[in-house]
PDB file of C-alpha atoms in Angstrom:
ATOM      1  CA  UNK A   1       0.000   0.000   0.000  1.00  0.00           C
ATOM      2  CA  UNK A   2       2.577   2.113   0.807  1.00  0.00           C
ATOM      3  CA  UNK A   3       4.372   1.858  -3.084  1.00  0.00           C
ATOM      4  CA  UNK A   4       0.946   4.059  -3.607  1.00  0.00           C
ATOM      5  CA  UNK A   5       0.921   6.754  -1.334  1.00  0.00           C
ATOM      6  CA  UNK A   6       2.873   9.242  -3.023  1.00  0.00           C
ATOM      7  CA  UNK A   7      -0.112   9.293  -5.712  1.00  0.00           C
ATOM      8  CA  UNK A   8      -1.962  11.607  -3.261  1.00  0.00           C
ATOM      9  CA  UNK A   9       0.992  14.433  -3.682  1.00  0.00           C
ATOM     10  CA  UNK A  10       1.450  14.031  -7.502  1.00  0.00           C
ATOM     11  CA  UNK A  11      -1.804  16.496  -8.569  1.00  0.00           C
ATOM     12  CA  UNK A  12       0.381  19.305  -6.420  1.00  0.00           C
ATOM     13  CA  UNK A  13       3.202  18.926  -8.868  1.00  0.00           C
ATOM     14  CA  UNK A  14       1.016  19.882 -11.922  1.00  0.00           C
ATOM     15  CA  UNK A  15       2.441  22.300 -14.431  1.00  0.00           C
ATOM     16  CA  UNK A  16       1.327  26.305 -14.738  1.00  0.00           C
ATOM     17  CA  UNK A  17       0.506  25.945 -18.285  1.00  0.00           C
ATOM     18  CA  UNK A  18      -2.779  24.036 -18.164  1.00  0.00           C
ATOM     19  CA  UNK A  19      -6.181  23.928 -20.279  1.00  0.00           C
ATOM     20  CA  UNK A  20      -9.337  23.048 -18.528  1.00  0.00           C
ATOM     21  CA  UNK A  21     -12.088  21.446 -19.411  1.00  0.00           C
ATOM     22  CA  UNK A  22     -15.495  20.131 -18.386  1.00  0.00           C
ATOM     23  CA  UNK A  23     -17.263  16.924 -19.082  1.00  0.00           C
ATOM     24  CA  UNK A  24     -19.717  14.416 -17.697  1.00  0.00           C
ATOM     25  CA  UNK A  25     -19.345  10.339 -18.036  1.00  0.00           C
ATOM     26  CA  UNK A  26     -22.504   7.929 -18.223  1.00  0.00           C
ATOM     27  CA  UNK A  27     -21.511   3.998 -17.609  1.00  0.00           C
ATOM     28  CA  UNK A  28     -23.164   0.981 -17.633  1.00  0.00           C
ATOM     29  CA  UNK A  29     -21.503  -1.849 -15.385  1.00  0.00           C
ATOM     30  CA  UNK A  30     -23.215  -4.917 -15.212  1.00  0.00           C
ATOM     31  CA  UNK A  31     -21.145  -7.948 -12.895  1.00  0.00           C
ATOM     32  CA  UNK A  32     -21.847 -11.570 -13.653  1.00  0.00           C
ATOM     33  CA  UNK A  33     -21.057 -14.257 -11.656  1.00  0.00           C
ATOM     34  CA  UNK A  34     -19.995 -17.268 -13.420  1.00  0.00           C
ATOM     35  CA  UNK A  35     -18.682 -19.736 -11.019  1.00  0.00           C
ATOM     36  CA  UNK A  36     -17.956 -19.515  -7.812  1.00  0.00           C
ATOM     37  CA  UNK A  37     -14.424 -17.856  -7.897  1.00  0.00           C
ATOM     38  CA  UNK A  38     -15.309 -16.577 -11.715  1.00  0.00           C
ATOM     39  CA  UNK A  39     -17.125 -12.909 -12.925  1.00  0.00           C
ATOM     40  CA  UNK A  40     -17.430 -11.131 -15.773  1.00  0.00           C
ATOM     41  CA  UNK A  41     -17.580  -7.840 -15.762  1.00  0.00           C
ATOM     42  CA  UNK A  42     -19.001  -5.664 -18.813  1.00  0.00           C
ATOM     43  CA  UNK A  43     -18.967  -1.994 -18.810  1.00  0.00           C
ATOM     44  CA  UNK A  44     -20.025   0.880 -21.596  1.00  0.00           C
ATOM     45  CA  UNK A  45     -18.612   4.039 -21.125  1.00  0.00           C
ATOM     46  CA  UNK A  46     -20.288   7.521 -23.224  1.00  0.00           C
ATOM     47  CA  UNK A  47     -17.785  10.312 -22.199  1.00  0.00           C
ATOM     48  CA  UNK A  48     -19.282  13.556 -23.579  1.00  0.00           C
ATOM     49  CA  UNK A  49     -17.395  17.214 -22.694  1.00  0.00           C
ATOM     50  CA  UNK A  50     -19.406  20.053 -21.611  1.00  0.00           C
ATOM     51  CA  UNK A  51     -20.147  23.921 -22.879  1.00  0.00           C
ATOM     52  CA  UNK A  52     -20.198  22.836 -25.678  1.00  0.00           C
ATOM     53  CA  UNK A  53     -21.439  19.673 -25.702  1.00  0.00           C
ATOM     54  CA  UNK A  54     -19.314  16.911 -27.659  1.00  0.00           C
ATOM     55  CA  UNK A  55     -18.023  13.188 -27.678  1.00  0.00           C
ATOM     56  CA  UNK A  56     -15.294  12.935 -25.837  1.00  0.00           C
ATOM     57  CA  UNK A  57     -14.857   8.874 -25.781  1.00  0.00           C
ATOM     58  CA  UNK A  58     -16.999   5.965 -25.919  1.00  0.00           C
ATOM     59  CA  UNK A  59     -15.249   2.922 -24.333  1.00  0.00           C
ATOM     60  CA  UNK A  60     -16.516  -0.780 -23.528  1.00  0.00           C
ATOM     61  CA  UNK A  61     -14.337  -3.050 -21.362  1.00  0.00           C
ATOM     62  CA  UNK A  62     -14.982  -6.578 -21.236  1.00  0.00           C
ATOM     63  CA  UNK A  63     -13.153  -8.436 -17.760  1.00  0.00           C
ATOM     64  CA  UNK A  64     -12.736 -12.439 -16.452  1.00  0.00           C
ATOM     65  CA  UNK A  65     -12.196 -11.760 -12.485  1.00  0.00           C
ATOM     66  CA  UNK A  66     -11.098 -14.808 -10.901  1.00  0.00           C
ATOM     67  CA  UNK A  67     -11.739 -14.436  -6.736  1.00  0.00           C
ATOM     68  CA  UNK A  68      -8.351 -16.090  -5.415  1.00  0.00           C
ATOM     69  CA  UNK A  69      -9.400 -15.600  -1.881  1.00  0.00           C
ATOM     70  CA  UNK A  70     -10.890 -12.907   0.116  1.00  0.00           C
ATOM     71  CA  UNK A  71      -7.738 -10.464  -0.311  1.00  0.00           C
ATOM     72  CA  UNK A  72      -7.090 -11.155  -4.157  1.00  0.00           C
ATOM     73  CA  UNK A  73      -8.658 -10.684  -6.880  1.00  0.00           C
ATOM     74  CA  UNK A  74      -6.874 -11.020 -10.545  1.00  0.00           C
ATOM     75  CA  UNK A  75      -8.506 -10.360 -13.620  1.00  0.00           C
ATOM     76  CA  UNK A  76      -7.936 -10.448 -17.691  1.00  0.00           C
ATOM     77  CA  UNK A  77      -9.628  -7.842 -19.853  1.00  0.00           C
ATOM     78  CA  UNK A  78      -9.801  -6.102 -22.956  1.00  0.00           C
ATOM     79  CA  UNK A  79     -10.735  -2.810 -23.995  1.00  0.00           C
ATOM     80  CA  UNK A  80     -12.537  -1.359 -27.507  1.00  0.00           C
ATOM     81  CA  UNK A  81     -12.823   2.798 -27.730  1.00  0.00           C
ATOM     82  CA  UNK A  82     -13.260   5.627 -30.144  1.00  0.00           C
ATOM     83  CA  UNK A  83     -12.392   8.837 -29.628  1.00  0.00           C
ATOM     84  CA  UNK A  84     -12.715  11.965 -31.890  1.00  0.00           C
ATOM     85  CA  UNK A  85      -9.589  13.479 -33.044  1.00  0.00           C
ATOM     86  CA  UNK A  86      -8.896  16.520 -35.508  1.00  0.00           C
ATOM     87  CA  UNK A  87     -13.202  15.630 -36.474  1.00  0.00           C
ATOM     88  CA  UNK A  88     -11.934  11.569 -36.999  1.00  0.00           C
ATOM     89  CA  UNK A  89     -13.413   8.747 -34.991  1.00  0.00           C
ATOM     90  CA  UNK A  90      -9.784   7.461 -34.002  1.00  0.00           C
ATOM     91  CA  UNK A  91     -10.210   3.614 -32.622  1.00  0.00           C
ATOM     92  CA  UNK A  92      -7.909   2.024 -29.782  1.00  0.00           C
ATOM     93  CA  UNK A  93      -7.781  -2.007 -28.363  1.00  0.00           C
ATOM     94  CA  UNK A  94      -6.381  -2.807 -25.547  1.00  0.00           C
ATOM     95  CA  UNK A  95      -5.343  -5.800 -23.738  1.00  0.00           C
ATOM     96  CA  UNK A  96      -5.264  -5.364 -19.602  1.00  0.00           C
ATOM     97  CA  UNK A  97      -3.685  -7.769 -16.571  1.00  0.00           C
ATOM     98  CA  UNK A  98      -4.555  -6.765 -13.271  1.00  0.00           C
ATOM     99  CA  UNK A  99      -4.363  -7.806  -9.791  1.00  0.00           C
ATOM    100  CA  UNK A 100      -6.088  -6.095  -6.608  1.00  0.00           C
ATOM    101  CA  UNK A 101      -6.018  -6.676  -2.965  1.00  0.00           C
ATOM    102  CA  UNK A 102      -8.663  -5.501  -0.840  1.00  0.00           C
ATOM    103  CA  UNK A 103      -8.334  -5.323   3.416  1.00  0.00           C
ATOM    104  CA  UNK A 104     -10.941  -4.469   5.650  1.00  0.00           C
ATOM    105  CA  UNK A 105     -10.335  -1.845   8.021  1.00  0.00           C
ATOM    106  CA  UNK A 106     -12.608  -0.941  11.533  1.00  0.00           C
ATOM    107  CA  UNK A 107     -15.164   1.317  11.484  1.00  0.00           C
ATOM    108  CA  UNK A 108     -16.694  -0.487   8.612  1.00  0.00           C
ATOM    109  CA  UNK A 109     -13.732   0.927   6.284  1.00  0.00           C
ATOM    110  CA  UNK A 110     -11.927  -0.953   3.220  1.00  0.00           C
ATOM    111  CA  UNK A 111      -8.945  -0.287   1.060  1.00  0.00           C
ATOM    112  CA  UNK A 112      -8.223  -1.805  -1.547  1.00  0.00           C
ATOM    113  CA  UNK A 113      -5.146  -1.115  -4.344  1.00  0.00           C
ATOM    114  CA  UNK A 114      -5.244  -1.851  -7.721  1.00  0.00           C
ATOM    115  CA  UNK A 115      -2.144  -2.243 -10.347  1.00  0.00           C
ATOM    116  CA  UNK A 116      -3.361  -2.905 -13.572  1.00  0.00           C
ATOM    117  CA  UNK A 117      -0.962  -3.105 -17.062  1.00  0.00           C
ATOM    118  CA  UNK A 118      -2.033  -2.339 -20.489  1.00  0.00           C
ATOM    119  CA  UNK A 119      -0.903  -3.117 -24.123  1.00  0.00           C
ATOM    120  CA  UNK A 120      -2.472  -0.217 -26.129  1.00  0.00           C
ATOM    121  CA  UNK A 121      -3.249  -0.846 -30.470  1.00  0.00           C
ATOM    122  CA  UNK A 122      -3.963   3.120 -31.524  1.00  0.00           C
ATOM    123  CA  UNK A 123      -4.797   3.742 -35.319  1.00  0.00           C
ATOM    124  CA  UNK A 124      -2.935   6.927 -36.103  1.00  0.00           C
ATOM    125  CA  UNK A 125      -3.845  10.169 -38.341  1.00  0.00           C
ATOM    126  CA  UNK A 126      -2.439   9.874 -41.679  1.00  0.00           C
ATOM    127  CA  UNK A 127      -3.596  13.691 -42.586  1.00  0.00           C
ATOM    128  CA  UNK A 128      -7.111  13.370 -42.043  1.00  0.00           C
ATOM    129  CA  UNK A 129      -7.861   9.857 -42.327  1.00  0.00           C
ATOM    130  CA  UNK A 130      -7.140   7.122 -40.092  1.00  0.00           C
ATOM    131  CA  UNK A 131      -3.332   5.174 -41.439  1.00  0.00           C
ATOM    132  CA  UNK A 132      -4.017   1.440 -42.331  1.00  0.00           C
ATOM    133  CA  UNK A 133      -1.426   0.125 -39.186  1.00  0.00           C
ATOM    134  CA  UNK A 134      -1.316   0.675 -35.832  1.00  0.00           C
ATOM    135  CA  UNK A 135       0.583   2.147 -33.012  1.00  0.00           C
ATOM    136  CA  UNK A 136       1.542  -0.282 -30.064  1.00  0.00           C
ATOM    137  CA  UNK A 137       2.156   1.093 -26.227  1.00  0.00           C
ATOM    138  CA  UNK A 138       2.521   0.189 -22.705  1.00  0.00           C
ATOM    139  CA  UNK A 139       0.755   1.714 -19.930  1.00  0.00           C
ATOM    140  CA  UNK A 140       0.762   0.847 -16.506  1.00  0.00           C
ATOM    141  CA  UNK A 141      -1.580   2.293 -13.726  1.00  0.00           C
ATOM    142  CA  UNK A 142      -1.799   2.285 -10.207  1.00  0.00           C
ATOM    143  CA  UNK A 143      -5.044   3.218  -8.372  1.00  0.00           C
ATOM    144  CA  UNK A 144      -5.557   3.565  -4.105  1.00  0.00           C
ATOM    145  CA  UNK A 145      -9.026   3.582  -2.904  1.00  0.00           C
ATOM    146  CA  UNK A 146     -11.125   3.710   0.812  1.00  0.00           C
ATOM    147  CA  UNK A 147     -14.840   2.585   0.795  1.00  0.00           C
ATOM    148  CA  UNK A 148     -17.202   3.340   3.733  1.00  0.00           C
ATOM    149  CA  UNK A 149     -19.954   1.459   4.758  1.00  0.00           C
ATOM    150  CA  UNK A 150     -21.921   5.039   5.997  1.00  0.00           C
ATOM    151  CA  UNK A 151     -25.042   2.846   6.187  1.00  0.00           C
ATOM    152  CA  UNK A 152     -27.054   0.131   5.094  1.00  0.00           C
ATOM    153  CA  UNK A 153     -27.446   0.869   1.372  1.00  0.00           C
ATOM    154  CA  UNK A 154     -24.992   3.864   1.033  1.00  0.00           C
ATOM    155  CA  UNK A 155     -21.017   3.705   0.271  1.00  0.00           C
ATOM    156  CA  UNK A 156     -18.927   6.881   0.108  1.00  0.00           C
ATOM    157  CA  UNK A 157     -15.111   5.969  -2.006  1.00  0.00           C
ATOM    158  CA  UNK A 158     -13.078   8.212  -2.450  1.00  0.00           C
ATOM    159  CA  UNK A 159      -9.876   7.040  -5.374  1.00  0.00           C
ATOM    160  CA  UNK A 160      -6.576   8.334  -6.931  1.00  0.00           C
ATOM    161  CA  UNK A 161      -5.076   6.137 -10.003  1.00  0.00           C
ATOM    162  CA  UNK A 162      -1.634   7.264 -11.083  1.00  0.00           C
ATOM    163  CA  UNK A 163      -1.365   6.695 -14.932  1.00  0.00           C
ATOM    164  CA  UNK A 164       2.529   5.956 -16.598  1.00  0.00           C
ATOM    165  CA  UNK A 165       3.238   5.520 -20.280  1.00  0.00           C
ATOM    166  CA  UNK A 166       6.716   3.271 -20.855  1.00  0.00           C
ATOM    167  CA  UNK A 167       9.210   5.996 -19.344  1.00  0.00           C
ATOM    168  CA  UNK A 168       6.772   8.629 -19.261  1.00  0.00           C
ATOM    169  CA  UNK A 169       3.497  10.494 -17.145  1.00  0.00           C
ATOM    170  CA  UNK A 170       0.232   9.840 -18.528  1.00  0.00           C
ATOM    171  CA  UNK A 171      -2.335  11.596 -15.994  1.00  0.00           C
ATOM    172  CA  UNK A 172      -3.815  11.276 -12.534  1.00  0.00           C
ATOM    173  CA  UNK A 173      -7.154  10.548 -12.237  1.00  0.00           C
ATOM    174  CA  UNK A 174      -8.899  11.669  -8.484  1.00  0.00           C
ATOM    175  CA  UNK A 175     -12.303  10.562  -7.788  1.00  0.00           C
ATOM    176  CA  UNK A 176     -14.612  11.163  -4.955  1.00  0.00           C
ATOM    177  CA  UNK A 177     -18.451   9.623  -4.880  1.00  0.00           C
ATOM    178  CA  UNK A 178     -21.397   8.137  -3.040  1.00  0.00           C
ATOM    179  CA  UNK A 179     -23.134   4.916  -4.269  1.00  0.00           C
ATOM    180  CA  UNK A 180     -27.139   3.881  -3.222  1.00  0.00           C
ATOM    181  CA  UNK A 181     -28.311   0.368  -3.036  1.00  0.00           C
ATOM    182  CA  UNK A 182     -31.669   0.433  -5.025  1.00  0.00           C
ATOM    183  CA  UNK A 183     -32.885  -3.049  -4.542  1.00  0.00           C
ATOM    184  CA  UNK A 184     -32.894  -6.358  -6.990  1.00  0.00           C
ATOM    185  CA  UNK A 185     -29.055  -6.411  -7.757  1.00  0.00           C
ATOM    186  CA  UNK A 186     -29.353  -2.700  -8.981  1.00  0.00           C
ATOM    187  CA  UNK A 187     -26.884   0.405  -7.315  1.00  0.00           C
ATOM    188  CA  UNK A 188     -26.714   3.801  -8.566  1.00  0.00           C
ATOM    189  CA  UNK A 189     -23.039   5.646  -7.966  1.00  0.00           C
ATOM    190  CA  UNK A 190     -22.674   9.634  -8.818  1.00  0.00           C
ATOM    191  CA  UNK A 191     -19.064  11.084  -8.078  1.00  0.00           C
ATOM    192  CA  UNK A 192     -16.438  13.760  -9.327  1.00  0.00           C
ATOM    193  CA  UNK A 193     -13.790  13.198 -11.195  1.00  0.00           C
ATOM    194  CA  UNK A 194     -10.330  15.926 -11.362  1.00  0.00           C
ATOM    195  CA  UNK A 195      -7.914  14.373 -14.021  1.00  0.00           C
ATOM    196  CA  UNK A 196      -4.230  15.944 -14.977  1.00  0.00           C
ATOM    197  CA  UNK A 197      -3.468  14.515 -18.458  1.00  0.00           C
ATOM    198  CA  UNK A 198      -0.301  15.321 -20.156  1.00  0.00           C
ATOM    199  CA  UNK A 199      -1.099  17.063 -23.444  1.00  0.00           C
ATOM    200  CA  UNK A 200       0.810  14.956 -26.430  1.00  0.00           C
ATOM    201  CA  UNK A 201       1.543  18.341 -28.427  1.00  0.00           C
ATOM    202  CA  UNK A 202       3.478  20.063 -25.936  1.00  0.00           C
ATOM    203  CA  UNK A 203       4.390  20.452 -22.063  1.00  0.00           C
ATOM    204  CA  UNK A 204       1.190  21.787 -20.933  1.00  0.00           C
ATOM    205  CA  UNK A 205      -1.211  19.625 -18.970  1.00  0.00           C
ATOM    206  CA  UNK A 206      -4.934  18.987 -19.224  1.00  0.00           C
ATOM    207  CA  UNK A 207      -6.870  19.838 -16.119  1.00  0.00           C
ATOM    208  CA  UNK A 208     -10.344  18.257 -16.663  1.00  0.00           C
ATOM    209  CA  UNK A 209     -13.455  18.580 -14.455  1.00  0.00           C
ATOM    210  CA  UNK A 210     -15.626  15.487 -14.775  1.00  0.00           C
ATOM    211  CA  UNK A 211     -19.260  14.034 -13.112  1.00  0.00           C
ATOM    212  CA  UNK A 212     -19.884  10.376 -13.656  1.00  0.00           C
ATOM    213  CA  UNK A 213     -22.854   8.247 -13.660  1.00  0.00           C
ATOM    214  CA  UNK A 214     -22.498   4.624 -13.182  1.00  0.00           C
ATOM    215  CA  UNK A 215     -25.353   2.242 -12.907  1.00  0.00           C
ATOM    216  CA  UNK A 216     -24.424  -1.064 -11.678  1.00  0.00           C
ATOM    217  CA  UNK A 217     -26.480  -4.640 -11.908  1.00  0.00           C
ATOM    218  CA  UNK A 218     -25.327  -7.905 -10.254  1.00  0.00           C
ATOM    219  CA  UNK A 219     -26.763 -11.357 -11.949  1.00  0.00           C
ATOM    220  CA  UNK A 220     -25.670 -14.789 -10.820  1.00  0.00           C
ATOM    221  CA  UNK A 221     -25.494 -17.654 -12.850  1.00  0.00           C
ATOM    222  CA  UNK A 222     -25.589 -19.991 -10.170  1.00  0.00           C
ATOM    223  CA  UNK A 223     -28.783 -19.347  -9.087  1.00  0.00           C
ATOM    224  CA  UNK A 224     -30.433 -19.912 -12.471  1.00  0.00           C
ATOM    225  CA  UNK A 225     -28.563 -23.422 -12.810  1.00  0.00           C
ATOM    226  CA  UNK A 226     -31.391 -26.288 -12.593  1.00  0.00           C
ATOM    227  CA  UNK A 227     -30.773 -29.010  -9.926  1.00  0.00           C
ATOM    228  CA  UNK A 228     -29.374 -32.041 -11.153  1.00  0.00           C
ATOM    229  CA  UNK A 229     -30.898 -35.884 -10.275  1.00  0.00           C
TER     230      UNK A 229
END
C-alpha cells in the first residue's frame, strides 16, 4: 500500500501551463457471476465534454475476475474505444492484466489497491484519415481507494489512479463519490472526477473537471442453474 501513497501528492506537482475542461461520463456496469471464484464484468462508457457539448470517448471493457481468496482478486480484460480526433473517430484495443487486494479496516472501512498493465493498439492520423497500421504502447496504472460502509445501502469511495506511459506520465485521475443500493441487484453511484493529463503536443497539462454516472447490476449464474438428479 505504501508503493501508492505518493499518488496523493502528484496532482500538487502539476504544471502552470494548463487547459481546462469540463465533461460528464454515463456507464453501464453490469457484474456476472460465473462460477464460484469466476465474474465477468461488462462496462459501456459515453464520455461527452461540456459547454459545448461533444463526444469525448466511448469505451466498452470486457473483464474475467477470478476471486483467489478474500484479499485477491486477478482479472484479464480487454478494452474497444473511439475517440474523436482533428473531427476523426480514431479507434484504440487494448489488452489489460490486473491484480487487486482488498483489506478491511474498523469502522466499517476498506482499502483496496489496484495495479493494472495495459498493451495499447492506436490507429494513427495519416492527414485526415485514419493510417491502415497501428501504433503499439505500454501503460501501466496504479489506483488507491477507501470505501465506507456510511449505512445500510450507502457507500462513500473516495480514489486516486496514477497513470505511466513506458518511461513517461500519462495523468492522474482523483475521484470522490457516493453509491445507493436500489434493490434487486441494482446500485446507482454519482461522483467527481479531477484528471491531470499530459497534453501529447506540448508540455502543458490537461486539467479536466468530470461528473460520472455509473449504474451497476449484479446477476448470478448460479442461481439460475437447474438441480441435477
Amino acid at each position: 500500500m505504501k508503493t501508492l501513497l505518493p499518488l496523493f501528492l502528484l496532482p500538487l506537482l502539476a504544471p502552470a501551463q494548463t487547459v481546462h475542461q469540463q465533461g460528464y461520463w454515463v456507464r453501464l456496469y453490469l457484474r456476472t457471476q460465473v462460477g464460484k471464484q469466476l465474474a465477468l464484468h461488462s462496462e459501456v462508457d459515453e464520455r461527452r465534454f461540456a459547454w459545448p457539448d461533444g463526444q469525448w470517448q466511448f469505451i466498452t471493457h470486457q473483464h474475467l475476475h477470478y476471486r483467489a481468496s478474500p484479499v485477491w482478486d486477478m482479472a484479464l480484460g480487454g478494452t474497444y474505444s473511439q475517440q474523436p480526433r482533428r473531427g476523426v473517430s480514431v479507434p484504440e484495443r487494448r489488452v489489460f492484466e490486473e491484480v487487486t487486494a482488498t483489506l478491511p479496516l474498523p469502522g466499517r472501512f476498506r482499502v483496496q489497491q489496484r495495479l493494472r498493465a495495459e498493451q495499447r493498439w492506436q490507429r494513427q492520423l495519416a492527414g485526415a484519415d485514419p493510417s491502415p497500421g497501428w501504433a503499439y504502447a505500454m501503460r501501466f496504472r496504479g489506483r488507491l481507494q477507501l470505501d465506507w460502509l456510511l449505512r445500510p445501502g450507502w457507500k462513500v469511495r473516495a480514489s486516486n489512479e496514477l497513470l505511466l506511459n513506458a518511461g513517461s506520465f500519462d495523468q492522474n485521475r482523483f475521484y470522490a463519490g457516493a453509491e445507493r443500493q436500489l434493490g434487486a441487484g441494482f446500485a446507482a453511484e454519482l461522483g467527481y472526477l479531477r484528471i491531470w493529463q499530459q497534453r501529447p503536443t506540448d508540455a502543458s497539462t490537461f486539467v479536466r473537471d468530470v461528473l460520472r454516472l455509473t449504474i451497476f447490476k449484479d446477476l448470478s449464474l448460479l442461481a439460475a442453474k437447474p438441480h441435477s438428479f
